[in-house]
Structure formats: structure tokens, C-alpha cells
Amino acid sequence: MSGSLGNKEVMAKNIEKYMKRFGLDRYQLAEITGSSYFTVTAWLKARTYPRIDKIEIMARYFNISKAELVEENNTAEENSPLIEKTVSTMKQLNQPRQEKVFNFTTEQLNEQVEESKVSVLDDYRLSDEYLLEQISKASAYGGGELNDNDKEFFKRLLRNTLKDKIEKGEI
């Protein structure tokens, strides 16, 4: 992919493109990324960049590379040989068969979106940010202050426990 890395306007345009493709509004993207509505608005108005962890979450959710969010001219996926062959074949079909192809691809996209939502939620619950937030809540409830070693210990313990529960489908 070519283009200018580090251009806020390019990033904003790309985020907006994928939001439209996945039918998301700002509130939904804020929830997915663990950000505020105002933060997402700042990204879309090209005032600020998302942090790298937020870019990673969006890339996983949209099932794209981080470069596809950051760089300009993301036409490689749209002009791939497979897509061109598919469109060419579809044009040769009669209307009812074209509708079947469209319905099938729509179902596949919906499945992909749902799988991405689950993956992003699981990944967020295992992020340092989320784990430290939970540890801070627990220590505040207990009334004690934790040192960095204790926080790291509890973070690893909580991450492993959550990972096991997620894998078993318990949460």
C-alpha cells in the first residue's frame, strides 16, 4: 500500500469508510474501542490520532491490517483479482442468481462482523488497560494501596483466569 503514513485526514477517512462498511455509528465505535464518543469524534474530524492499541482493536474488528487504517489509497483489497473475477462472473448471471450471490455474501459479511465483535470483546477484557482498571476497583473496594509488583501479580492472575473462562465459554 502506498500513501502518506501519519496523515490525520487519511486516518479519519479510512475509519469513516470502515464504519460505513460495517454500519457503525460513533457511539458503537466508541464502545468497541473502549473510548469515549468525543474521542471517536476527534478521530473522525482529524483532530487527533487513535492510540496504537485503539488502531489494533479497530483493525481486528474490521478484519484488516493496521496499515489499511493508517495509509492512503487502500485500493489493493478492492481491486484484488478474486474480487474482479467474482464481479465478472456475477455480471453474467441472471437477476435471481445475482440476488442469491448478493444474499450469500451479505450473510458471510454479517457472520464475519459478529465473529469480529466477539474477538474484540475478548481481546479488550485481556488488555492491560481493562485489567488494571479492574484491579484498581478491587483495591479501592478493599481500602488498600497496591504497589507495582502487586498490581503486576494480580494482572497476570486475572488475565489467566479470564483467558481460561473465555476459552471455556463461561463468560
Short mmCIF file of C-alpha atoms in Angstrom, two decimals:
data_model
loop_
_atom_site.label_atom_id
_atom_site.label_comp_id
_atom_site.label_asym_id
_atom_site.label_seq_id
_atom_site.Cartn_x
_atom_site.Cartn_y
_atom_site.Cartn_z
CA MET A 1 0.00 0.00 0.00
CA SER A 2 1.26 3.39 -0.88
CA GLY A 3 0.39 6.65 0.68
CA SER A 4 1.29 9.02 3.41
CA LEU A 5 1.68 7.45 6.79
CA GLY A 6 0.76 9.75 9.63
CA ASN A 7 -1.87 11.92 7.97
CA LYS A 8 -4.80 12.54 10.33
CA GLU A 9 -7.17 13.24 7.44
CA VAL A 10 -6.32 9.91 5.80
CA MET A 11 -6.86 8.09 9.08
CA ALA A 12 -10.19 9.85 9.59
CA LYS A 13 -11.34 9.00 6.06
CA ASN A 14 -10.36 5.35 6.46
CA ILE A 15 -12.06 4.97 9.85
CA GLU A 16 -15.21 6.52 8.42
CA LYS A 17 -15.08 4.21 5.38
CA TYR A 18 -14.93 1.09 7.55
CA MET A 19 -17.58 2.42 9.93
CA LYS A 20 -19.93 2.80 6.95
CA ARG A 21 -18.99 -0.61 5.60
CA PHE A 22 -19.84 -2.22 8.96
CA GLY A 23 -22.85 0.01 9.65
CA LEU A 24 -21.40 1.57 12.80
CA ASP A 25 -22.09 4.94 14.33
CA ARG A 26 -19.74 6.88 16.62
CA TYR A 27 -21.30 5.52 19.79
CA GLN A 28 -20.83 1.94 18.61
CA LEU A 29 -17.20 2.51 17.60
CA ALA A 30 -16.58 4.17 20.97
CA GLU A 31 -17.96 1.09 22.73
CA ILE A 32 -15.94 -1.30 20.57
CA THR A 33 -12.68 0.57 21.17
CA GLY A 34 -13.30 1.38 24.82
CA SER A 35 -13.13 5.08 24.00
CA SER A 36 -15.50 7.98 24.55
CA TYR A 37 -17.85 9.34 21.91
CA PHE A 38 -15.84 12.59 21.97
CA THR A 39 -12.57 10.75 21.34
CA VAL A 40 -14.05 8.99 18.31
CA THR A 41 -15.39 12.33 17.07
CA ALA A 42 -11.89 13.82 17.39
CA TRP A 43 -10.52 10.95 15.26
CA LEU A 44 -13.19 11.45 12.60
CA LYS A 45 -12.64 15.21 12.50
CA ALA A 46 -8.87 14.58 12.13
CA ARG A 47 -8.05 16.45 15.34
CA THR A 48 -6.24 13.54 16.99
CA TYR A 49 -4.90 10.09 16.14
CA PRO A 50 -6.14 6.98 17.88
CA ARG A 51 -3.59 5.37 20.19
CA ILE A 52 -1.93 2.27 18.74
CA ASP A 53 -4.00 -0.06 20.94
CA LYS A 54 -7.18 1.54 19.57
CA ILE A 55 -5.89 1.16 16.00
CA GLU A 56 -5.22 -2.53 16.72
CA ILE A 57 -8.74 -3.02 18.10
CA MET A 58 -10.29 -1.36 15.04
CA ALA A 59 -8.10 -3.35 12.64
CA ARG A 60 -9.12 -6.63 14.33
CA TYR A 61 -12.78 -5.63 14.36
CA PHE A 62 -12.75 -4.64 10.68
CA ASN A 63 -10.55 -7.67 9.85
CA ILE A 64 -7.94 -5.50 8.12
CA SER A 65 -4.30 -4.61 8.64
CA LYS A 66 -3.37 -1.56 10.70
CA ALA A 67 -1.83 -0.11 7.54
CA GLU A 68 -5.26 -0.13 5.89
CA LEU A 69 -6.46 2.27 8.58
CA VAL A 70 -3.38 4.48 8.56
CA GLU A 71 -2.33 4.66 4.92
CA GLU A 72 -3.84 6.31 1.88
CA ASN A 73 -5.04 4.53 -1.28
CA ASN A 74 -6.30 1.29 0.15
CA THR A 75 -7.34 0.01 -3.25
CA ALA A 76 -5.48 -3.31 -3.15
CA GLU A 77 -8.33 -5.15 -1.44
CA GLU A 78 -10.99 -3.51 -3.59
CA ASN A 79 -9.22 -4.40 -6.85
CA SER A 80 -7.98 -7.88 -5.98
CA PRO A 81 -8.08 -10.48 -8.77
CA LEU A 82 -10.57 -12.58 -6.81
CA ILE A 83 -12.98 -9.68 -6.43
CA GLU A 84 -12.63 -8.80 -10.11
CA LYS A 85 -13.29 -12.43 -11.14
CA THR A 86 -16.28 -12.62 -8.79
CA VAL A 87 -17.81 -9.42 -10.14
CA SER A 88 -17.17 -10.51 -13.73
CA THR A 89 -18.87 -13.86 -13.10
CA MET A 90 -21.75 -12.25 -11.23
CA LYS A 91 -22.44 -9.89 -14.14
CA GLN A 92 -23.03 -12.93 -16.34
CA LEU A 93 -25.71 -14.34 -14.03
CA ASN A 94 -29.40 -13.60 -14.42
CA GLN A 95 -31.16 -11.41 -11.82
CA PRO A 96 -32.40 -14.18 -9.46
CA ARG A 97 -28.93 -15.77 -9.33
CA GLN A 98 -27.29 -12.37 -8.74
CA GLU A 99 -29.63 -11.90 -5.79
CA LYS A 100 -28.58 -15.30 -4.40
CA VAL A 101 -24.90 -14.33 -4.67
CA PHE A 102 -25.61 -10.99 -3.01
CA ASN A 103 -27.60 -12.64 -0.19
CA PHE A 104 -24.84 -15.20 0.39
CA THR A 105 -22.09 -12.57 0.53
CA THR A 106 -24.20 -10.44 2.87
CA GLU A 107 -24.65 -13.43 5.21
CA GLN A 108 -20.91 -14.10 5.11
CA LEU A 109 -20.14 -10.47 5.95
CA ASN A 110 -22.62 -10.50 8.84
CA GLU A 111 -21.00 -13.67 10.23
CA GLN A 112 -17.57 -12.08 9.91
CA VAL A 113 -18.74 -8.94 11.70
CA GLU A 114 -20.22 -11.00 14.56
CA GLU A 115 -17.03 -13.06 14.89
CA SER A 116 -15.01 -9.84 14.99
CA LYS A 117 -17.23 -8.40 17.73
CA VAL A 118 -16.65 -11.43 19.93
CA SER A 119 -12.91 -11.39 19.27
CA VAL A 120 -12.60 -7.67 20.07
CA LEU A 121 -14.59 -8.04 23.30
CA ASP A 122 -12.43 -10.98 24.38
CA ASP A 123 -9.25 -9.11 23.48
CA TYR A 124 -10.36 -5.99 25.36
CA ARG A 125 -11.06 -7.97 28.53
CA LEU A 126 -7.49 -9.25 28.35
CA SER A 127 -5.93 -5.82 27.72
CA ASP A 128 -3.67 -4.20 30.31
CA GLU A 129 -5.97 -1.19 30.41
CA TYR A 130 -9.05 -3.24 31.35
CA LEU A 131 -7.18 -5.46 33.82
CA LEU A 132 -5.58 -2.52 35.63
CA GLU A 133 -8.97 -0.82 35.83
CA GLN A 134 -10.46 -3.93 37.46
CA ILE A 135 -7.52 -4.24 39.87
CA SER A 136 -7.85 -0.56 40.83
CA LYS A 137 -11.56 -1.04 41.52
CA ALA A 138 -10.86 -4.08 43.68
CA SER A 139 -8.08 -2.40 45.66
CA ALA A 140 -10.26 0.70 46.18
CA TYR A 141 -13.04 -1.55 47.49
CA GLY A 142 -10.58 -3.28 49.81
CA GLY A 143 -9.25 0.05 51.01
CA GLY A 144 -5.60 -0.74 50.37
CA GLU A 145 -2.98 0.65 48.04
CA LEU A 146 -1.13 -1.82 45.82
CA ASN A 147 2.49 -1.43 44.79
CA ASP A 148 3.60 -2.08 41.21
CA ASN A 149 4.68 -5.67 41.92
CA ASP A 150 1.30 -6.49 43.46
CA LYS A 151 -0.52 -4.89 40.53
CA GLU A 152 1.55 -6.92 38.05
CA PHE A 153 0.90 -10.13 40.01
CA PHE A 154 -2.86 -9.55 40.11
CA LYS A 155 -2.90 -8.50 36.46
CA ARG A 156 -1.29 -11.81 35.40
CA LEU A 157 -3.59 -13.77 37.71
CA LEU A 158 -6.72 -12.01 36.43
CA ARG A 159 -5.62 -12.32 32.77
CA ASN A 160 -5.02 -16.08 33.13
CA THR A 161 -8.33 -16.58 34.93
CA LEU A 162 -10.25 -14.58 32.32
CA LYS A 163 -8.48 -16.35 29.46
CA ASP A 164 -9.47 -19.76 30.89
CA LYS A 165 -13.08 -18.68 31.40
CA ILE A 166 -13.30 -17.19 27.89
CA GLU A 167 -11.86 -20.36 26.33
CA LYS A 168 -14.35 -22.50 28.29
CA GLY A 169 -17.21 -20.20 27.26
CA GLU A 170 -18.06 -19.36 30.86
CA ILE A 171 -18.04 -15.62 30.19
#
